[in-house]
Coordinates of C-alpha atoms in Angstrom, one line a residue:
Chain A
M217 CA 6.8 -61.4 10.0
R218 CA 3.9 -59.7 11.8
L219 CA 2.6 -56.9 9.5
K220 CA 0.0 -54.8 11.0
P221 CA -3.1 -54.7 8.8
A222 CA -3.1 -50.9 9.0
L223 CA 0.3 -50.8 7.3
V224 CA -0.9 -52.9 4.5
A225 CA -4.0 -50.7 4.0
L226 CA -2.0 -47.4 4.0
P227 CA -0.5 -47.7 0.5
V228 CA -3.9 -48.7 -0.8
L229 CA -5.5 -45.7 0.8
L230 CA -2.8 -43.4 -0.5
A231 CA -3.3 -44.7 -4.0
L232 CA -7.0 -44.1 -3.7
S233 CA -6.5 -40.6 -2.4
I234 CA -4.4 -39.8 -5.5
T235 CA -7.1 -40.8 -7.8
A236 CA -9.7 -39.0 -5.7
C237 CA -7.9 -35.7 -5.5
G238 CA -6.7 -35.8 -9.1
D239 CA -9.8 -34.4 -10.7
V240 CA -10.3 -31.1 -9.1
K241 CA -12.8 -28.8 -10.9
D242 CA -11.3 -26.4 -13.4
D243 CA -11.8 -22.8 -12.1
G244 CA -12.5 -21.5 -15.5
N245 CA -9.8 -18.8 -15.3
D246 CA -7.7 -20.4 -18.0
K247 CA -10.3 -20.0 -20.8
K248 CA -9.4 -17.8 -23.7
A249 CA -10.9 -14.3 -23.7
T250 CA -13.7 -14.2 -26.2
S251 CA -14.5 -10.5 -26.0
S252 CA -16.0 -9.6 -29.3
S253 CA -17.7 -12.8 -30.3
S254 CA -20.1 -13.2 -27.3
S255 CA -22.8 -10.7 -26.6
C256 CA -22.8 -8.3 -23.7
D257 CA -26.3 -8.9 -22.5
V258 CA -26.6 -9.4 -18.8
A259 CA -27.9 -12.9 -19.4
D260 CA -24.8 -13.9 -21.4
L261 CA -22.2 -12.4 -19.0
P262 CA -20.0 -14.8 -17.1
L263 CA -20.8 -13.5 -13.6
T264 CA -19.6 -14.6 -10.1
T265 CA -23.2 -14.5 -8.9
A266 CA -25.9 -14.9 -11.6
G267 CA -27.8 -11.6 -12.3
K268 CA -25.6 -9.6 -10.0
L269 CA -22.4 -7.6 -10.7
T270 CA -19.9 -8.2 -8.0
I271 CA -17.3 -5.4 -7.6
G272 CA -14.3 -5.6 -5.3
T273 CA -12.4 -2.8 -3.6
D274 CA -10.1 -2.5 -0.6
S275 CA -11.2 -1.5 2.9
P276 CA -10.9 1.2 4.1
A277 CA -12.0 2.9 0.9
Y278 CA -10.3 6.3 0.8
E279 CA -11.5 9.7 -0.3
P280 CA -11.8 11.1 -2.9
W281 CA -12.3 7.7 -4.6
F282 CA -15.1 6.7 -2.2
T283 CA -16.9 8.7 0.5
D284 CA -17.6 7.6 4.1
N285 CA -15.7 4.3 3.5
D286 CA -18.9 3.2 1.7
P287 CA -18.6 2.1 -1.9
T288 CA -22.4 1.4 -2.2
N289 CA -23.5 5.1 -2.1
G290 CA -22.3 6.0 -5.6
K291 CA -20.3 8.9 -4.2
G292 CA -16.6 9.4 -4.8
F293 CA -15.0 9.0 -8.2
E294 CA -14.4 5.2 -8.3
S295 CA -17.8 4.4 -6.8
A296 CA -19.4 6.6 -9.4
V297 CA -17.4 5.1 -12.2
A298 CA -18.3 1.6 -11.0
Y299 CA -22.0 2.4 -11.1
A300 CA -21.7 4.1 -14.5
V301 CA -20.0 0.9 -15.9
A302 CA -22.6 -1.3 -14.3
D303 CA -25.4 0.9 -15.8
K304 CA -23.8 0.6 -19.3
L305 CA -23.6 -3.2 -18.9
G306 CA -27.3 -3.1 -18.1
F307 CA -27.4 -3.6 -14.3
E308 CA -29.8 -1.9 -12.0
K309 CA -28.2 -0.1 -9.0
G310 CA -29.7 -2.8 -6.8
D311 CA -28.0 -5.5 -8.7
V312 CA -24.5 -4.2 -7.9
V313 CA -22.9 -6.1 -5.0
W314 CA -19.6 -4.8 -3.4
T315 CA -17.1 -7.1 -1.8
K316 CA -14.0 -6.3 0.3
V317 CA -10.8 -7.3 -1.5
P318 CA -7.5 -6.3 0.1
F319 CA -5.1 -5.1 -2.7
N320 CA -2.7 -8.1 -2.3
N321 CA -5.6 -10.6 -2.7
S322 CA -6.8 -9.0 -5.9
Y323 CA -4.2 -10.6 -8.0
A324 CA -4.3 -14.0 -6.2
P325 CA -4.6 -17.0 -8.5
G326 CA -7.7 -19.2 -8.5
P327 CA -11.3 -18.2 -9.0
K328 CA -12.0 -14.5 -8.2
K329 CA -14.8 -13.5 -5.8
F330 CA -15.5 -10.4 -7.9
D331 CA -16.4 -9.6 -11.5
F332 CA -14.0 -6.7 -11.5
D333 CA -11.9 -4.8 -8.9
I334 CA -11.7 -1.0 -8.7
N335 CA -9.0 0.2 -6.3
Q336 CA -6.7 2.8 -8.0
I337 CA -4.7 0.0 -9.5
S338 CA -2.2 1.2 -12.1
I339 CA -1.8 -0.7 -15.3
T340 CA 1.7 -2.0 -15.9
P341 CA 3.0 -4.6 -18.4
E342 CA 4.4 -6.8 -15.6
R343 CA 1.0 -6.9 -13.9
Q344 CA -0.8 -7.7 -17.2
K345 CA 0.9 -11.0 -17.3
V346 CA -1.0 -12.1 -14.2
V347 CA -4.4 -10.3 -14.5
D348 CA -6.6 -8.6 -17.1
F349 CA -7.0 -4.9 -17.0
S350 CA -9.7 -2.8 -18.6
D351 CA -8.7 0.2 -20.6
G352 CA -7.6 3.1 -18.3
Y353 CA -10.4 5.2 -16.7
Y354 CA -8.1 7.8 -15.1
S355 CA -4.6 9.1 -15.7
A356 CA -2.8 10.0 -12.5
A357 CA 0.1 12.3 -11.8
Q358 CA 2.3 11.9 -8.7
A359 CA 2.2 14.5 -6.0
V360 CA 4.6 15.4 -3.1
I361 CA 2.9 16.3 0.2
V362 CA 4.8 18.2 2.9
L363 CA 4.0 19.9 6.2
N364 CA 3.9 23.7 5.9
K365 CA 6.0 24.2 9.0
D366 CA 8.9 22.2 7.5
K367 CA 9.5 25.0 4.9
V368 CA 10.6 22.5 2.3
E369 CA 11.5 24.2 -1.0
A370 CA 11.9 22.3 -4.2
G371 CA 11.7 23.4 -7.8
S372 CA 12.8 20.2 -9.3
L373 CA 12.8 16.5 -8.8
A374 CA 16.5 16.6 -8.0
D375 CA 15.8 18.9 -5.0
L376 CA 13.7 16.1 -3.5
A377 CA 16.6 13.6 -3.4
D378 CA 17.8 15.1 -0.1
L379 CA 14.5 14.5 1.7
K380 CA 13.4 11.4 3.6
L381 CA 10.4 10.3 1.5
G382 CA 7.6 7.8 2.1
A383 CA 4.9 6.1 0.1
Q384 CA 2.5 3.2 0.2
T385 CA 3.7 -0.3 -0.7
G386 CA 3.0 -1.7 -4.2
T387 CA 2.1 1.7 -5.6
T388 CA 3.5 3.5 -8.6
S389 CA 4.2 6.4 -6.2
L390 CA 6.8 4.3 -4.5
T391 CA 8.3 3.2 -7.8
A392 CA 8.4 6.8 -8.9
I393 CA 10.5 7.7 -5.7
R394 CA 12.9 4.8 -6.4
D395 CA 13.2 5.3 -10.2
E396 CA 12.7 9.0 -10.7
I397 CA 13.7 10.9 -7.6
K398 CA 16.4 8.3 -6.4
P399 CA 16.7 9.8 -2.9
K400 CA 19.9 9.6 -0.9
T401 CA 18.2 7.7 2.0
A402 CA 16.0 4.7 1.1
P403 CA 12.3 5.6 1.0
V404 CA 10.1 4.6 3.9
V405 CA 7.4 2.1 2.8
F406 CA 4.0 2.1 4.4
K407 CA 1.3 -0.6 4.5
D408 CA -1.4 2.0 4.0
T409 CA -1.9 5.7 3.5
N410 CA -3.0 6.2 7.2
V411 CA 0.3 5.1 8.5
A412 CA 2.0 7.3 6.0
K413 CA 0.0 10.3 7.1
Q414 CA 0.8 9.7 10.8
A415 CA 4.5 9.3 10.0
L416 CA 4.5 12.7 8.2
L417 CA 2.8 14.3 11.2
N418 CA 5.3 12.6 13.6
G419 CA 8.2 13.9 11.5
Q420 CA 9.4 10.4 10.7
V421 CA 9.4 11.4 7.0
D422 CA 9.9 14.8 5.3
A423 CA 7.3 14.2 2.6
I424 CA 5.0 11.5 1.3
V425 CA 4.3 10.8 -2.4
A426 CA 0.8 9.8 -3.5
D427 CA -1.3 10.1 -6.6
L428 CA -2.6 13.7 -7.1
P429 CA -6.3 13.2 -6.2
T430 CA -5.3 11.5 -2.9
A431 CA -2.8 14.2 -2.2
F432 CA -5.5 16.8 -2.8
Y433 CA -7.8 15.1 -0.3
I434 CA -5.1 14.7 2.3
T435 CA -4.0 18.3 2.2
A436 CA -7.5 19.7 2.0
A437 CA -9.3 17.6 4.6
E438 CA -7.0 15.3 6.6
I439 CA -3.8 17.0 7.6
E440 CA -4.0 20.6 8.6
D441 CA -1.2 22.8 7.5
S442 CA 0.0 20.5 4.9
S443 CA 0.3 21.3 1.2
I444 CA 1.3 19.8 -2.1
L445 CA 4.8 20.8 -3.0
G446 CA 4.4 19.9 -6.6
Q447 CA 3.3 17.2 -9.1
F448 CA 5.2 15.2 -11.6
Q449 CA 4.7 12.6 -14.2
P450 CA 7.0 9.6 -14.2
T451 CA 9.1 9.9 -17.3
T452 CA 9.8 6.2 -17.6
G453 CA 7.3 4.3 -19.6
T454 CA 3.9 5.7 -20.6
Q455 CA 1.4 7.9 -18.9
E456 CA 0.2 6.1 -15.8
E457 CA -3.4 4.9 -15.9
F458 CA -5.8 3.2 -13.4
G459 CA -7.6 0.2 -14.8
L460 CA -10.3 -2.1 -13.6
L461 CA -8.8 -5.5 -12.6
L462 CA -10.3 -8.7 -13.8
G463 CA -9.2 -12.4 -13.7
K464 CA -6.7 -13.4 -16.4
G465 CA -8.7 -14.2 -19.6
S466 CA -12.0 -13.0 -18.1
E467 CA -14.8 -13.0 -20.7
L468 CA -16.1 -9.8 -19.1
T469 CA -13.0 -7.7 -20.1
G470 CA -14.3 -7.0 -23.6
C471 CA -17.7 -5.9 -22.4
V472 CA -16.3 -3.7 -19.6
N473 CA -14.1 -2.0 -22.2
Q474 CA -17.1 -1.4 -24.4
A475 CA -18.9 0.2 -21.4
L476 CA -15.9 2.4 -20.6
E477 CA -15.5 3.4 -24.2
S478 CA -19.0 4.7 -24.4
L479 CA -18.6 6.4 -21.0
K480 CA -15.6 8.2 -22.5
S481 CA -17.2 9.2 -25.8
D482 CA -20.4 10.5 -24.2
G483 CA -18.4 12.6 -21.7
T484 CA -19.7 10.9 -18.6
L485 CA -16.2 9.9 -17.4
A486 CA -14.9 13.5 -17.8
G487 CA -18.0 14.7 -16.0
L488 CA -17.4 12.4 -13.0
E489 CA -13.7 13.4 -12.9
K490 CA -14.8 17.1 -12.7
Q491 CA -17.3 16.3 -10.1
W492 CA -15.1 14.2 -7.7
L493 CA -11.5 15.0 -8.4
S494 CA -10.2 18.5 -7.9
E495 CA -8.8 20.7 -10.6
T496 CA -5.1 20.0 -11.0
V497 CA -4.0 23.1 -12.8
D498 CA -2.7 25.2 -9.8
V499 CA -0.1 22.7 -8.6
P500 CA 3.4 23.4 -9.8
V501 CA 5.0 20.8 -12.0
L502 CA 8.4 19.4 -10.9
K503 CA 10.7 18.6 -13.7
Chain B
M62 CA 37.0 -66.1 38.8
T63 CA 37.2 -62.7 37.2
D64 CA 36.3 -63.7 33.6
A65 CA 35.3 -60.8 31.4
W66 CA 31.6 -60.8 30.9
A67 CA 30.5 -62.4 27.7
P68 CA 26.9 -62.4 26.5
S69 CA 25.1 -65.7 26.8
P70 CA 23.9 -67.5 23.7
R71 CA 20.4 -66.5 24.6
E72 CA 21.4 -62.8 24.9
L73 CA 23.0 -63.1 21.4
E74 CA 19.8 -64.6 20.1
R75 CA 17.9 -61.7 21.6
Q76 CA 20.2 -59.2 20.0
Q77 CA 19.8 -60.8 16.7
V78 CA 16.0 -60.7 16.9
R79 CA 16.1 -57.1 17.9
R80 CA 18.3 -56.2 15.0
G81 CA 15.9 -58.0 12.6
L82 CA 13.0 -56.1 14.1
R83 CA 14.8 -52.8 13.8
R84 CA 15.6 -53.5 10.1
K85 CA 12.0 -54.4 9.3
Q86 CA 10.7 -51.2 11.0
F87 CA 13.2 -49.1 9.1
L88 CA 12.2 -50.6 5.8
I89 CA 8.5 -50.0 6.5
A90 CA 9.2 -46.4 7.6
A91 CA 11.3 -45.7 4.5
G92 CA 8.8 -47.3 2.2
I93 CA 5.8 -45.5 3.6
T94 CA 7.6 -42.1 3.6
V95 CA 8.6 -42.5 -0.1
L96 CA 5.1 -43.5 -1.0
A97 CA 3.6 -40.5 0.9
A98 CA 6.1 -38.1 -0.9
I99 CA 5.2 -39.6 -4.3
A100 CA 1.5 -39.2 -3.5
V101 CA 1.8 -35.5 -2.5
A102 CA 4.0 -34.8 -5.5
T103 CA 1.5 -36.4 -7.8
I104 CA -1.5 -34.6 -6.4
V105 CA 0.3 -31.3 -6.6
G106 CA 1.9 -31.9 -9.9
T107 CA -1.3 -33.0 -11.7
S108 CA -3.6 -30.3 -10.1
P109 CA -5.2 -28.1 -12.7
G110 CA -3.7 -24.9 -11.3
W111 CA -0.1 -26.2 -11.1
E112 CA 1.1 -24.3 -14.1
R113 CA -0.3 -21.0 -12.8
F114 CA 1.0 -21.8 -9.3
K115 CA 4.5 -22.2 -10.7
E116 CA 4.3 -18.9 -12.5
L117 CA 3.0 -17.1 -9.4
F118 CA 5.0 -18.8 -6.6
L119 CA 8.0 -20.4 -8.2
S120 CA 9.2 -17.9 -10.7
W121 CA 13.0 -17.9 -10.9
H122 CA 13.1 -14.5 -12.6
H123 CA 11.1 -12.8 -9.8
A124 CA 13.1 -14.6 -7.1
K125 CA 16.3 -13.2 -8.5
E126 CA 14.8 -9.7 -9.0
A127 CA 13.6 -9.5 -5.4
F128 CA 16.5 -11.2 -3.7
P129 CA 18.8 -8.1 -3.0
D130 CA 15.9 -6.2 -1.4
I131 CA 14.9 -9.2 0.7
A132 CA 18.5 -9.8 1.8
K133 CA 18.9 -6.2 2.8
G134 CA 15.6 -6.4 4.7
F135 CA 16.6 -9.6 6.4
W136 CA 19.7 -7.9 7.8
I137 CA 17.3 -5.6 9.6
N138 CA 15.4 -8.7 11.0
V139 CA 18.7 -10.2 12.2
K140 CA 19.8 -6.9 13.8
M141 CA 16.5 -6.4 15.6
F142 CA 16.5 -10.0 16.8
V143 CA 20.0 -10.0 18.1
I144 CA 19.8 -6.7 19.9
G145 CA 16.3 -7.5 21.2
E146 CA 17.4 -10.9 22.5
V147 CA 20.1 -9.5 24.7
I148 CA 17.9 -6.8 26.2
I149 CA 15.0 -9.3 26.6
L150 CA 17.2 -11.7 28.6
V151 CA 18.2 -8.9 31.0
V152 CA 14.7 -7.6 31.4
G153 CA 13.2 -11.1 31.8
T154 CA 15.7 -12.0 34.5
L155 CA 15.3 -8.7 36.4
V156 CA 11.5 -9.0 36.4
A157 CA 11.6 -12.7 37.5
V158 CA 14.0 -12.0 40.3
T159 CA 12.0 -9.0 41.4
R160 CA 8.8 -11.1 41.6
N161 CA 10.6 -13.7 43.8
T162 CA 12.0 -11.3 46.4
V163 CA 10.4 -11.4 49.8
T164 CA 11.3 -8.2 51.6
P165 CA 8.4 -5.9 52.3
W166 CA 10.5 -2.9 51.1
L167 CA 10.3 -4.0 47.5
T168 CA 6.5 -4.4 47.5
P169 CA 5.9 -1.5 45.0
L170 CA 8.5 -3.0 42.6
R171 CA 6.8 -6.4 42.9
I172 CA 3.4 -5.0 42.1
V173 CA 4.9 -3.3 39.0
A174 CA 6.5 -6.5 37.9
V175 CA 3.3 -8.5 38.3
I176 CA 1.2 -5.9 36.4
Y177 CA 3.9 -5.7 33.6
T178 CA 3.9 -9.5 33.0
D179 CA 0.1 -9.7 33.1
V180 CA -0.5 -6.9 30.7
F181 CA 2.2 -7.5 28.2
R182 CA 1.6 -11.2 28.0
G183 CA -2.0 -10.5 27.3
L184 CA -1.6 -7.9 24.6
P185 CA -1.3 -8.8 20.9
T186 CA 2.3 -8.0 19.9
L187 CA 1.1 -6.2 16.8
L188 CA -0.9 -3.8 18.9
V189 CA 2.1 -3.0 21.1
V190 CA 4.2 -2.4 18.0
F191 CA 1.6 0.1 16.7
I192 CA 1.4 2.0 19.9
A193 CA 5.1 2.1 20.4
C194 CA 6.0 3.1 16.8
I195 CA 3.2 5.5 16.1
G196 CA 2.1 6.6 19.5
I197 CA 5.4 7.5 21.1
P198 CA 6.6 9.7 18.3
A199 CA 3.2 11.4 18.2
L200 CA 3.9 12.6 21.8
G201 CA 6.8 14.6 20.4
I202 CA 8.9 14.4 23.5
E203 CA 12.4 15.9 23.0
G204 CA 15.2 13.3 22.9
V205 CA 12.9 10.2 22.5
P206 CA 13.9 8.4 19.3
T207 CA 11.4 8.5 16.4
D208 CA 13.2 5.8 14.4
V209 CA 10.7 3.0 13.8
T210 CA 13.3 0.2 14.0
T211 CA 14.5 1.3 17.4
L212 CA 10.9 1.7 18.6
G213 CA 10.1 -1.7 17.1
I214 CA 12.8 -3.3 19.1
F215 CA 11.4 -1.6 22.2
A216 CA 8.0 -3.0 21.5
L217 CA 9.3 -6.5 21.0
V218 CA 11.3 -6.3 24.2
L219 CA 8.2 -5.2 26.1
C220 CA 6.2 -8.2 24.9
Y221 CA 8.9 -10.8 25.0
G222 CA 10.4 -9.6 28.2
A223 CA 7.1 -10.6 29.9
Y224 CA 7.1 -14.1 28.3
V225 CA 10.7 -14.7 29.2
A226 CA 10.3 -13.4 32.7
E227 CA 7.6 -16.0 33.3
V228 CA 9.8 -18.8 31.9
I229 CA 12.7 -17.7 34.1
R230 CA 10.5 -17.5 37.1
A231 CA 9.3 -21.0 36.5
G232 CA 13.0 -22.0 36.4
I233 CA 13.7 -20.3 39.6
D234 CA 10.7 -21.9 41.3
S235 CA 11.8 -25.3 40.2
I236 CA 15.1 -25.2 42.1
H237 CA 14.8 -27.4 45.2
P238 CA 14.6 -25.5 48.6
S239 CA 17.4 -27.7 49.8
Q240 CA 19.7 -25.8 47.5
I241 CA 18.8 -22.5 49.1
S242 CA 19.1 -24.0 52.6
S243 CA 22.5 -25.3 51.7
A244 CA 23.6 -21.9 50.4
E245 CA 22.4 -20.3 53.6
A246 CA 24.2 -22.9 55.7
L247 CA 27.4 -21.9 53.9
G248 CA 26.8 -18.3 54.9
L249 CA 25.7 -16.9 51.6
G250 CA 23.4 -13.9 51.8
R251 CA 20.1 -13.7 49.9
A252 CA 21.6 -11.8 46.9
Q253 CA 24.5 -14.2 46.7
T254 CA 22.3 -17.2 46.9
T255 CA 20.3 -16.0 44.0
R256 CA 23.3 -15.0 42.0
Y257 CA 25.6 -18.0 42.6
V258 CA 23.2 -20.9 43.4
V259 CA 19.7 -20.3 42.1
L260 CA 20.0 -18.4 38.8
P261 CA 22.7 -20.5 37.2
Q262 CA 20.7 -23.7 37.8
A263 CA 17.4 -22.1 36.9
L264 CA 18.7 -20.7 33.6
R265 CA 20.2 -24.0 32.6
R266 CA 17.0 -25.7 33.3
V267 CA 14.8 -23.4 31.2
A268 CA 17.2 -23.1 28.2
P269 CA 15.0 -25.1 25.9
P270 CA 11.8 -23.1 26.5
L271 CA 13.9 -19.9 26.3
L272 CA 15.3 -20.9 22.9
N273 CA 11.7 -21.7 21.8
D274 CA 10.7 -18.1 22.7
F275 CA 13.7 -16.8 20.7
V276 CA 12.7 -18.7 17.6
S277 CA 9.3 -17.1 17.9
L278 CA 10.9 -13.7 18.4
Q279 CA 12.8 -14.1 15.1
K280 CA 9.6 -14.5 13.3
D281 CA 7.9 -11.7 15.1
T282 CA 10.5 -9.2 14.0
S283 CA 8.3 -9.2 10.8
L284 CA 5.5 -7.5 12.8
V285 CA 7.3 -4.1 12.6
A286 CA 6.7 -4.1 8.9
S287 CA 3.2 -2.8 9.7
V288 CA 4.6 0.5 10.8
G289 CA 7.0 0.9 7.8
V290 CA 10.2 -0.9 8.7
F291 CA 11.3 -2.4 5.4
E292 CA 12.3 -5.8 6.6
A293 CA 12.5 -9.0 4.6
L294 CA 8.8 -10.0 4.6
F295 CA 7.7 -6.4 3.8
A296 CA 10.3 -6.2 1.0
A297 CA 8.9 -9.4 -0.5
Q298 CA 5.3 -8.2 -0.2
D299 CA 6.2 -4.8 -1.7
Y300 CA 7.8 -6.4 -4.7
G301 CA 4.9 -8.8 -5.0
N302 CA 2.3 -6.0 -4.8
Y303 CA 4.0 -4.1 -7.6
N304 CA 4.7 -7.0 -9.9
F305 CA 1.7 -9.2 -8.9
N306 CA 3.9 -12.2 -8.0
Y307 CA 4.2 -14.2 -4.7
T308 CA 7.6 -15.9 -5.3
P309 CA 9.5 -13.4 -3.1
L310 CA 7.4 -14.5 -0.1
L311 CA 8.8 -18.0 -0.5
V312 CA 12.3 -16.6 -0.8
T313 CA 11.8 -14.8 2.5
G314 CA 10.5 -18.0 4.0
L315 CA 13.8 -19.7 3.1
F316 CA 15.7 -16.9 4.7
F317 CA 13.8 -17.3 8.0
L318 CA 14.1 -21.1 7.9
A319 CA 17.9 -20.8 7.5
L320 CA 17.9 -18.9 10.8
T321 CA 15.3 -20.8 12.8
V322 CA 15.9 -24.4 11.8
P323 CA 19.4 -24.6 13.1
L324 CA 18.3 -22.9 16.3
A325 CA 15.4 -25.4 16.7
R326 CA 17.8 -28.3 16.2
F327 CA 20.1 -26.8 18.8
T328 CA 17.2 -26.5 21.2
D329 CA 16.3 -30.2 20.7
F330 CA 19.9 -31.2 21.3
L331 CA 20.0 -29.2 24.5
G332 CA 16.8 -30.8 25.7
R333 CA 18.0 -34.3 24.9
R334 CA 21.3 -33.6 26.6
A335 CA 19.5 -32.4 29.7
L336 CA 17.3 -35.5 29.7
R337 CA 20.3 -37.8 29.4
R338 CA 22.0 -36.1 32.4
E339 CA 18.9 -36.3 34.5
R340 CA 18.4 -40.0 33.8
G341 CA 22.1 -40.5 34.5
R342 CA 22.9 -42.2 31.2

């Protein structure tokens, strides 16, 4: 019976490693939201970095939500809203830090590297089980973009069912295609809006569906000779709204909602919408 | 004196000692494996985020919801992989044979073959997929397919054709010159020698590395998701992005394993068999 000493030591080491790894730090994401009880002074806010407000968004940051792919300039609707919220919370412009968060990382478990994420994220009940959302800061309609040369005519959602449609993954636009339009050929799904635009130009899809402000920007500035065929509101569920995304049970949610509330009541939010997002009245509504 | 051989008492003793040793080693191996498994399970199961992890990665409800889409997507993966594999074998063999020709007449072809293998082995597959699936339709040439799945297969064939060509060329180069001399002595021409003597032996010799490349090709069919082919992984990500849950990714993982693990086992078996034959036992 020649047992190597290493073999005897191994179980011991394993036992030690269990006890050593057993007490990992709690990431603080499981705490109960205490929105109303705590104050919303900057000093009392639970921040990722003390004294700074860290805001996440995806890269590239698209127009008209951001301009020049630069969230820090305060231009573009979401950049402006983010700074307005920061201002209401009591942060100087210089104390706002932006961080790049790909959409599919924004809902990852574990500690967040942002205080809130602003990235045209629609509020849905299913998502609310995993993250916290602020109240909505914008209500989006869906829009259908076509190339003018394709001479697509549609007066109703039913007319769209014959087209080959495309939309970006994980968006409510895609869900709208699947649940509302129910096209005869399965929709083409894109990783991002750029691939979708190229596919439309290449004739790989007949039309792409995106939220109305994005559609306005694409037709006005990005694809020549394209136009919005029409807009529609998904009839299933409630009016779709974009919300700021926070970690589940974040103590910041209440304060962010207070900030948004006052931005709504003093008309700032409506003003920003007017300033950055085009008027939506002249687009035909598809029923 | 042609008595049947019987092991000597000493040999019997040896065998017994060996058996005892083997048993002891097996017990140690089993014990330590079980201990390690328990340790991992304990660490994972008692971690503070385990409950959240279960919700996000191991949700039965989301697995069921996403399953049909993933299965449909996986069918696309399988189609791309099977069609691609056949074409890749042909392309790889042609390129390898071309590079090994010696006549001066074929010099331009040889140069093309060398440039092709160098370039496409060096380019990231994802980049080739992008250029093929978005660039080619943008040219708008009549009659060229714009279907992303077809173009995706084309891109994978380009990349993997280069890898496989090199593997096959290594196989060809490993055939002993005496084989070729013997073939010539029998009066076979160059083409016949390649076709009947060199290639069969070369392909048999490189079967394990080839299969290795094909396991890797199966996984890389997921790369075409980046240009909008709704294959298994993309279906899982899409579901996850909408419902904020990662479980479908694990479901997709199981799909891929169900395809790649048997192939990997088969590869190992072939390798072992080849070894046995070479060692003559």
